[in-house]
PDB file of C-alpha atoms in Angstrom:
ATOM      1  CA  UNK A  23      62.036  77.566 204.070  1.00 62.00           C
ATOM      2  CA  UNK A  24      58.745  78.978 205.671  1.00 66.00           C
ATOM      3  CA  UNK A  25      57.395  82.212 204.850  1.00 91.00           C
ATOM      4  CA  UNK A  26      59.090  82.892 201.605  1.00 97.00           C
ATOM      5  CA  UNK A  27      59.087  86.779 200.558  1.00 98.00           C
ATOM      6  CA  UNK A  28      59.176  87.839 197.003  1.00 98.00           C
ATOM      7  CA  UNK A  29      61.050  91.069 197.099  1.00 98.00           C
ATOM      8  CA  UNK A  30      61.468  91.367 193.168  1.00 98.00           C
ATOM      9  CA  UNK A  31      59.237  93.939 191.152  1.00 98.00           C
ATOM     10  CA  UNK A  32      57.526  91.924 188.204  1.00 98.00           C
ATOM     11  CA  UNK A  33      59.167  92.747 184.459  1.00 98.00           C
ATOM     12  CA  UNK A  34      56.123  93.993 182.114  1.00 96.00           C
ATOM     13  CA  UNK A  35      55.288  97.150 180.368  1.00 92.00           C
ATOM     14  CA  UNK A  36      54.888  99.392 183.650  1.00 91.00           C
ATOM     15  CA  UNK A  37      58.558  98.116 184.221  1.00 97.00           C
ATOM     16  CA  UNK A  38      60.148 102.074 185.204  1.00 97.00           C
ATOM     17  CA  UNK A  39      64.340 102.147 184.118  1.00 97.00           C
ATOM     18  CA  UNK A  40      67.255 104.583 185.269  1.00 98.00           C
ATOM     19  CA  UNK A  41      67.268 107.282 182.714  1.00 97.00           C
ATOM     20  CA  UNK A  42      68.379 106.839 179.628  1.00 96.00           C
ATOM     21  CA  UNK A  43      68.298 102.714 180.123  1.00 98.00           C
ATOM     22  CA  UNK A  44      67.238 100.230 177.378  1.00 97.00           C
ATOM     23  CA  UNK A  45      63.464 100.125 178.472  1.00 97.00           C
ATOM     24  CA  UNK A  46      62.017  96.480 178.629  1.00 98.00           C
ATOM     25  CA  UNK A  47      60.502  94.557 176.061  1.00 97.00           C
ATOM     26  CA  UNK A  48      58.919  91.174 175.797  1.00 98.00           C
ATOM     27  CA  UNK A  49      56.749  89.761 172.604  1.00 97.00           C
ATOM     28  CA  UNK A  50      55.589  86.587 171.774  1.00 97.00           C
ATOM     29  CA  UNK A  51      57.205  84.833 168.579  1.00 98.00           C
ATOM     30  CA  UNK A  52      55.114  81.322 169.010  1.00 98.00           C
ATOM     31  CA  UNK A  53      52.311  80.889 170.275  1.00 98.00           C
ATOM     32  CA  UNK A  54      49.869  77.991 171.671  1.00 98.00           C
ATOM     33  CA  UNK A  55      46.962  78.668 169.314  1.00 98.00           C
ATOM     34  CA  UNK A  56      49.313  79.115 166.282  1.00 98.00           C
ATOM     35  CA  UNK A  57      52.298  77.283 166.929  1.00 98.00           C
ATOM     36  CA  UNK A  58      51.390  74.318 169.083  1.00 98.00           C
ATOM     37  CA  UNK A  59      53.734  76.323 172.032  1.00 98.00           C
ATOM     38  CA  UNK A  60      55.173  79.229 173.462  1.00 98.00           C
ATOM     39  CA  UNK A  61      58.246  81.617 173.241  1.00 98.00           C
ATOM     40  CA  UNK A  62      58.768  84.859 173.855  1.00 98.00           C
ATOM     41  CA  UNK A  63      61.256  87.598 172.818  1.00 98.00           C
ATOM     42  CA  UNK A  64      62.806  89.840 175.595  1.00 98.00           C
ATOM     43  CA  UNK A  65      64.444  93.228 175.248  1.00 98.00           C
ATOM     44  CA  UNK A  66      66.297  94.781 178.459  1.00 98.00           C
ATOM     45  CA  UNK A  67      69.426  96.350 180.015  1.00 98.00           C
ATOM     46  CA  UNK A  68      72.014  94.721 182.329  1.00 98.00           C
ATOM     47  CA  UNK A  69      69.880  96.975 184.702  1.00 98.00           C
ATOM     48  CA  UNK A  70      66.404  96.073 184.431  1.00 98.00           C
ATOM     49  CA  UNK A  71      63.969  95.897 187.718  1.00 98.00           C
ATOM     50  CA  UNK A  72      64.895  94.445 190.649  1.00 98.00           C
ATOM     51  CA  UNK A  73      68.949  93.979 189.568  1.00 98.00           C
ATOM     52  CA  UNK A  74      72.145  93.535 191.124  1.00 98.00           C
ATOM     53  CA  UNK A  75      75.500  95.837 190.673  1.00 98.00           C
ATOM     54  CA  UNK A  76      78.492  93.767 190.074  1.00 98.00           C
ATOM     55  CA  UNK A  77      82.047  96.112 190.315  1.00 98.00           C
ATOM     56  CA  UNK A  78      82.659  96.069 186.100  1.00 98.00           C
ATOM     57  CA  UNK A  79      79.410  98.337 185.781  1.00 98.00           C
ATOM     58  CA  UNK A  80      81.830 101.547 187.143  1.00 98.00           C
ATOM     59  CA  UNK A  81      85.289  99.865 186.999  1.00 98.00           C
ATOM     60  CA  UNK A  82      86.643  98.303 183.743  1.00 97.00           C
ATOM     61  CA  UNK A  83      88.319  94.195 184.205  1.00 96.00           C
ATOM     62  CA  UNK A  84      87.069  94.244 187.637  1.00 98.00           C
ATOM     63  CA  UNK A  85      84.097  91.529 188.401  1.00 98.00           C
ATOM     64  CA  UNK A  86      80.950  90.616 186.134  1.00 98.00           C
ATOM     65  CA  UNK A  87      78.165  89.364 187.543  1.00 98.00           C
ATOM     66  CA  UNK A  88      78.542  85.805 186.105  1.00 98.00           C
ATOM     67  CA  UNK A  89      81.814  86.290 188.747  1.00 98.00           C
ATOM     68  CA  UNK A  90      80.101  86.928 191.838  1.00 98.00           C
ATOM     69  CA  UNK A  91      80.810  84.136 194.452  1.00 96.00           C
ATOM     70  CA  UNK A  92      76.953  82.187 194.541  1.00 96.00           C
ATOM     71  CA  UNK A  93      77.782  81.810 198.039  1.00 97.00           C
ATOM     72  CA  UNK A  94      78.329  85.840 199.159  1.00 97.00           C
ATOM     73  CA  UNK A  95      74.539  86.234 197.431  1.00 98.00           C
ATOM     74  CA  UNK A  96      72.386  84.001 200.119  1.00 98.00           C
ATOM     75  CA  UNK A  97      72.799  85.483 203.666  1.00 98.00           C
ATOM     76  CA  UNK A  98      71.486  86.772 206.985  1.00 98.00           C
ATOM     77  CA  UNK A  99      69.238  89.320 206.188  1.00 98.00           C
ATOM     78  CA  UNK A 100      69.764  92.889 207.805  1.00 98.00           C
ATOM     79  CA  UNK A 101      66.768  95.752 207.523  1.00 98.00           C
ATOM     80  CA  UNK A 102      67.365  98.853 208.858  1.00 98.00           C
ATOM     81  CA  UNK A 103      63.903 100.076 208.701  1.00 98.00           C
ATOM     82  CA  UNK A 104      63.983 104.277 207.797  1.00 98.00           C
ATOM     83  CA  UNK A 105      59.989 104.024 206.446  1.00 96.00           C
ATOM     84  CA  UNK A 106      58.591 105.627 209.946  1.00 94.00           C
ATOM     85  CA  UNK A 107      61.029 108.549 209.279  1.00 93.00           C
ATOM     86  CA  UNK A 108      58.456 110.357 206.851  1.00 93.00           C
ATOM     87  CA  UNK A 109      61.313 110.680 204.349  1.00 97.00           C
ATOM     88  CA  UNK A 110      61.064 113.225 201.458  1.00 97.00           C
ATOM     89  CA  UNK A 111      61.732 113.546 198.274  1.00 98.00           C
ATOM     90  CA  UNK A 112      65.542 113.344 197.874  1.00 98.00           C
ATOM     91  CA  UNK A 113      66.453 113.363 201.172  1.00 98.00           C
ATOM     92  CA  UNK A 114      69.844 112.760 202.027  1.00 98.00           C
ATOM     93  CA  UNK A 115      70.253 109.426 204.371  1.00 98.00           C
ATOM     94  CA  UNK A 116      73.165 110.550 206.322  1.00 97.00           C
ATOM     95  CA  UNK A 117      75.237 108.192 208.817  1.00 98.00           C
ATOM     96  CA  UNK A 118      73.381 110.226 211.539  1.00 97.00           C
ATOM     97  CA  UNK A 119      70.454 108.132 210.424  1.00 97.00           C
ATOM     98  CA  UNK A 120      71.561 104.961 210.615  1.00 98.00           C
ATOM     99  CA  UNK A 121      73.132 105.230 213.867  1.00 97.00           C
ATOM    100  CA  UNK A 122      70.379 103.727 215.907  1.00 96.00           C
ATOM    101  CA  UNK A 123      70.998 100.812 213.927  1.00 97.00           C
ATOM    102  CA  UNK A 124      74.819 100.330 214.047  1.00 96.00           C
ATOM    103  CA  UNK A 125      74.997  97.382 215.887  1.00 97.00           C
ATOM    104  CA  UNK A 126      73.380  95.245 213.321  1.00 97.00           C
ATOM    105  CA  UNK A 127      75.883  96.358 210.567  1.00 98.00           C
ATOM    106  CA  UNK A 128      78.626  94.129 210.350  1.00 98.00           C
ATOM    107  CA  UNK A 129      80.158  91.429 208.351  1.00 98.00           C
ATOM    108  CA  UNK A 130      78.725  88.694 206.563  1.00 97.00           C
ATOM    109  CA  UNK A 131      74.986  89.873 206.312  1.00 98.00           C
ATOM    110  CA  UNK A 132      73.069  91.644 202.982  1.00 98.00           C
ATOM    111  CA  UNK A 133      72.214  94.834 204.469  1.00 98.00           C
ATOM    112  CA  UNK A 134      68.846  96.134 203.172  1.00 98.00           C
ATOM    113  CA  UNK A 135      67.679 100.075 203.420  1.00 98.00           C
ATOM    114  CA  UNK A 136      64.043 100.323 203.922  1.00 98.00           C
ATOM    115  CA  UNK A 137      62.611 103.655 202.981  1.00 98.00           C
ATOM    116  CA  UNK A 138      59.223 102.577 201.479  1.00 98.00           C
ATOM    117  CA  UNK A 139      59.914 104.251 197.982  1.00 98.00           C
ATOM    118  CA  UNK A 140      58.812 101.362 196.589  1.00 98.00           C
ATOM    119  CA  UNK A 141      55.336 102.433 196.895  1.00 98.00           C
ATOM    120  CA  UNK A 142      56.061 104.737 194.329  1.00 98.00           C
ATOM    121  CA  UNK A 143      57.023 102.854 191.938  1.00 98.00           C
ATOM    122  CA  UNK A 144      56.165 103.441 187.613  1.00 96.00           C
ATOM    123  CA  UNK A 145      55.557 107.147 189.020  1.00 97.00           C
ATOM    124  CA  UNK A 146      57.459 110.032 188.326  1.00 97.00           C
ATOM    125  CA  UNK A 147      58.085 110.117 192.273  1.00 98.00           C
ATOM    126  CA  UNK A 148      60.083 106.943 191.795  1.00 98.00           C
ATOM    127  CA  UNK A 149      62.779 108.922 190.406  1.00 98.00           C
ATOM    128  CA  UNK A 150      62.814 111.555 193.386  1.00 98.00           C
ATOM    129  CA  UNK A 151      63.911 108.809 195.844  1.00 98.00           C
ATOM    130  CA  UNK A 152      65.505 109.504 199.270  1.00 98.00           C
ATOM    131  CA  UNK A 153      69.607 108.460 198.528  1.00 98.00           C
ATOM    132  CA  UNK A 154      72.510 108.021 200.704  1.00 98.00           C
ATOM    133  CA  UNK A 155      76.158 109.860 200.516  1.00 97.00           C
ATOM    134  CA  UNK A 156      79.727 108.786 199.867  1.00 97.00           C
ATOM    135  CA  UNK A 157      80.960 109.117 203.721  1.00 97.00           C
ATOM    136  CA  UNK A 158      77.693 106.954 204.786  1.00 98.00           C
ATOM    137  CA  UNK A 159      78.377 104.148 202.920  1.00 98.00           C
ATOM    138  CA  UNK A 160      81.788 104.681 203.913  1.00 98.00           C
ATOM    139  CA  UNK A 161      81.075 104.135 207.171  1.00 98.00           C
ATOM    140  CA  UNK A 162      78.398 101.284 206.489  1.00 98.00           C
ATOM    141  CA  UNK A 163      81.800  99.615 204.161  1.00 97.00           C
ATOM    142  CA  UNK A 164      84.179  99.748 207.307  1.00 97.00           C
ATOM    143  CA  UNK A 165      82.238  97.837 209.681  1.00 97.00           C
ATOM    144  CA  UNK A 166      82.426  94.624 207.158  1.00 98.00           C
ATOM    145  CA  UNK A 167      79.344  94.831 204.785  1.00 98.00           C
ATOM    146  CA  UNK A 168      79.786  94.106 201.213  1.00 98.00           C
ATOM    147  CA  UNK A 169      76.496  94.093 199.849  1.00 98.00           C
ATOM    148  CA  UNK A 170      74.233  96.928 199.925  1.00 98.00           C
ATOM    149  CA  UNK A 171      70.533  96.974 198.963  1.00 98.00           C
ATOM    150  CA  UNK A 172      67.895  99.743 198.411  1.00 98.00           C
ATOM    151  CA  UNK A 173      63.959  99.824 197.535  1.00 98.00           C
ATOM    152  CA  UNK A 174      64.767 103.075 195.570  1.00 98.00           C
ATOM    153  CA  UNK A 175      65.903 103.177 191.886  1.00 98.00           C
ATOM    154  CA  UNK A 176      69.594 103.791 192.828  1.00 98.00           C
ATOM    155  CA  UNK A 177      71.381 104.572 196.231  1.00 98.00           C
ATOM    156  CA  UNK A 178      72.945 107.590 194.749  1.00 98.00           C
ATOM    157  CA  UNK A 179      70.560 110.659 194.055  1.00 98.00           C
ATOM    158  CA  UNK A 180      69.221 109.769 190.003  1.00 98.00           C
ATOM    159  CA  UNK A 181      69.509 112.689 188.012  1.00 97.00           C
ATOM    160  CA  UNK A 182      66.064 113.495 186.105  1.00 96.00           C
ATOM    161  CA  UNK A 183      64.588 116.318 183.842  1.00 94.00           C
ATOM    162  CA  UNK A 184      67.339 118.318 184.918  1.00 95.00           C
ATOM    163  CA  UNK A 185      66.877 117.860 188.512  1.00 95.00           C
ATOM    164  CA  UNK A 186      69.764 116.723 190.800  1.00 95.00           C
ATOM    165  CA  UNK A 187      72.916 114.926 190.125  1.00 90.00           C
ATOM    166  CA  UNK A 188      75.724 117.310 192.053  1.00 92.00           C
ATOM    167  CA  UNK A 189      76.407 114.067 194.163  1.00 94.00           C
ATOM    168  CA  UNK A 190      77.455 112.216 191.194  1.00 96.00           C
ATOM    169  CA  UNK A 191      77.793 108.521 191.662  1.00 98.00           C
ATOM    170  CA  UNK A 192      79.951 108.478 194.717  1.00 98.00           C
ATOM    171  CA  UNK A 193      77.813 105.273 196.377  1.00 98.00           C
ATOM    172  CA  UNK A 194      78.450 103.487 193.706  1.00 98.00           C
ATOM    173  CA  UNK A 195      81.815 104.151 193.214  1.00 98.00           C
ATOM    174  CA  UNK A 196      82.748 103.101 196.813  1.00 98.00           C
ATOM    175  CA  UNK A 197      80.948 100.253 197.317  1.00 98.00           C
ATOM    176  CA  UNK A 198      81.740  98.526 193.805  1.00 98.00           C
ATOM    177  CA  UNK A 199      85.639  99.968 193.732  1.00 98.00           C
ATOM    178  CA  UNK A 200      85.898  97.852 197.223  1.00 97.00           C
ATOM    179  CA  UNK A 201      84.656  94.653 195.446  1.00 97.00           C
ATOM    180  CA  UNK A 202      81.083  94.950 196.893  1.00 98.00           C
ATOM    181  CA  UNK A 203      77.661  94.571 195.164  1.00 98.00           C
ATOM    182  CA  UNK A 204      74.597  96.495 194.978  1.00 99.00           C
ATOM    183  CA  UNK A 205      71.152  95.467 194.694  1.00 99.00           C
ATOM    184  CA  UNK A 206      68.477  97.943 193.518  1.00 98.00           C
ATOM    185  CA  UNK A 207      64.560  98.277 193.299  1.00 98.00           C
ATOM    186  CA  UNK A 208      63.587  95.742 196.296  1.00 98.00           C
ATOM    187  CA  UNK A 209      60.278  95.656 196.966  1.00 98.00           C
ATOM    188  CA  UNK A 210      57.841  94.248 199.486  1.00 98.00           C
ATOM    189  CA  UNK A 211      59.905  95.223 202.450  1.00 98.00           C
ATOM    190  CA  UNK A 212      57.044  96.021 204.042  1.00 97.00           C
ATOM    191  CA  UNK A 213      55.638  92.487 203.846  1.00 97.00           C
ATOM    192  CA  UNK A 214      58.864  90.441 205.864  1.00 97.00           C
ATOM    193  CA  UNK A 215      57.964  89.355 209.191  1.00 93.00           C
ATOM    194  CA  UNK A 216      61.221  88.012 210.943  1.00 94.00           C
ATOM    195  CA  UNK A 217      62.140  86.699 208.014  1.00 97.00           C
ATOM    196  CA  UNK A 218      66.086  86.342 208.803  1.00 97.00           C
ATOM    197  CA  UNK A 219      67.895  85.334 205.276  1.00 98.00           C
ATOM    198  CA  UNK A 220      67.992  86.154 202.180  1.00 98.00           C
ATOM    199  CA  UNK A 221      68.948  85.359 198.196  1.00 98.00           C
ATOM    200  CA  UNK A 222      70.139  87.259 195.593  1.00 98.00           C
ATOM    201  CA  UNK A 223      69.732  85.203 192.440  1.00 98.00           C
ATOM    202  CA  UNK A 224      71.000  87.005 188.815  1.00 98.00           C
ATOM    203  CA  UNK A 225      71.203  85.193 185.355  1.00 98.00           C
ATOM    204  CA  UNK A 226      74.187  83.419 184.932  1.00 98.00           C
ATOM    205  CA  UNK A 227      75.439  86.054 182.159  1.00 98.00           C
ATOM    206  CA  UNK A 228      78.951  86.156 180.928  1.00 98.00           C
ATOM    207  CA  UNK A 229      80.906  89.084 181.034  1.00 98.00           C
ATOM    208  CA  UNK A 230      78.233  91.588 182.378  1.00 98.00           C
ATOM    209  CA  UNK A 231      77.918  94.234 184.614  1.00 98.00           C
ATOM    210  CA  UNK A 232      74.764  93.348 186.300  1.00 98.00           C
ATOM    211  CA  UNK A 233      71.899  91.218 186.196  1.00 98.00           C
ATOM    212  CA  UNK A 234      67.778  91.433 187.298  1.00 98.00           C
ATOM    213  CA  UNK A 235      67.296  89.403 189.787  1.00 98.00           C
ATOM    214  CA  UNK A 236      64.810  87.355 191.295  1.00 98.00           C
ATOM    215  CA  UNK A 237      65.382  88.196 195.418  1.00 98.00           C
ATOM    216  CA  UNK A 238      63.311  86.874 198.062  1.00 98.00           C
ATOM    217  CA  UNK A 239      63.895  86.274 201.905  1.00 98.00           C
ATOM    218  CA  UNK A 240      62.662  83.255 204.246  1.00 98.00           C
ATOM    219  CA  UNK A 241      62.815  82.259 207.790  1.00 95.00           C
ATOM    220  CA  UNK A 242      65.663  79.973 208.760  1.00 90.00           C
ATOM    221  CA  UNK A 243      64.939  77.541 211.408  1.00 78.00           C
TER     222      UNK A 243
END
């Protein structure tokens, strides 16, 4: 692999959550001075950082993440790059958007939306985050692509100190009630440079509806 990306945010105290989230936590219980080693106690939701969606967060017995195929999460690696578009603050993405870059959507690849929120990130801007709509992703969902992700807190509009919400959760609902998966606060976007696949990699945890994950994207030869 040449030319690895990280595009994971790292978990610590500046860590920003969806409202209303379990907000992260991690302690140390041993350590080298005291205890002759290290361990650490960690606090978070399903949700944490950079995390993946898995169809049981929205839709009772449907998939957990510990049920997502290993294979489905390492892929060609499709950007459709909206950061030159000067987006503001929750600004519908609409399919009129994206259709400069509908030949690249199509089966088999991770599909990536680059807005450059992600800049904005442990601000309060964070939560004001361009978001797509229901018939968008329904179009983006017919032309084969199954997983779909953003560098924004959620690819619905987040609801926050009152502010927004109307759209309700209509993203989600279509892309994990057709069995797909959703990955949420990439970063480093910015930073890939022909980099052509990439890997989705959540904890391995039973019965849960989603995971952090640590995502990053190479160059395939």
């Amino acid at each position: 692999m040449d030319c690895i990306v990280d595009l994971s945010h790292k978990l610590n105290s500046d860590t920003q959550i969806y409202p209303g989230d379990p907000k992260f936590s991690c302690n140390p219980c041993a350590t080298v001075s005291k205890d002759g080693y290290s361990v650490h106690s960690i606090s978070l939701g399903s949700h944490t950082g950079t995390h993946i969606d898995a169809p049981s967060h929205f839709f009772e017995n449907q998939a957990t993440v510990d049920q997502i195929p290993l294979s489905s999460l390492i892929a060609p690696l499709v950007v459709l790059d909206l950061s030159c578009r000067n987006l503001q603050e929750r600004q519908i993405i609409s399919w009129d958007d994206l259709i400069p870059f509908e030949g690249l959507i199509r089966p088999g690849v991770i599909l990536v939306l680059y807005t450059g929120w992600s800049a904005f990130w442990a601000t309060p801007k964070y939560f004001n985050h361009p978001f797509l709509v229901k018939d968008t992703v329904e179009k983006i969902m017919e032309r084969g692509v199954k997983i779909i992700g953003v560098d924004t807190l959620s690819p619905d509009e987040t609801e926050y100190q009152g502010v927004g919400g109307q759209y309700g959760y209509g993203v989600h609902e279509t892309i994990l009630g057709a069995g797909g998966f959703i990955v949420e606060n990439l970063t480093n976007l910015g930073n890939l440079r022909g980099q052509t696949h990439v890997a989705i990699v959540p904890l391995n945890l039973e019965g849960v509806d989603g995971s952090p994950v640590r995502a990053f994207a190479w160059k395939a030869h």
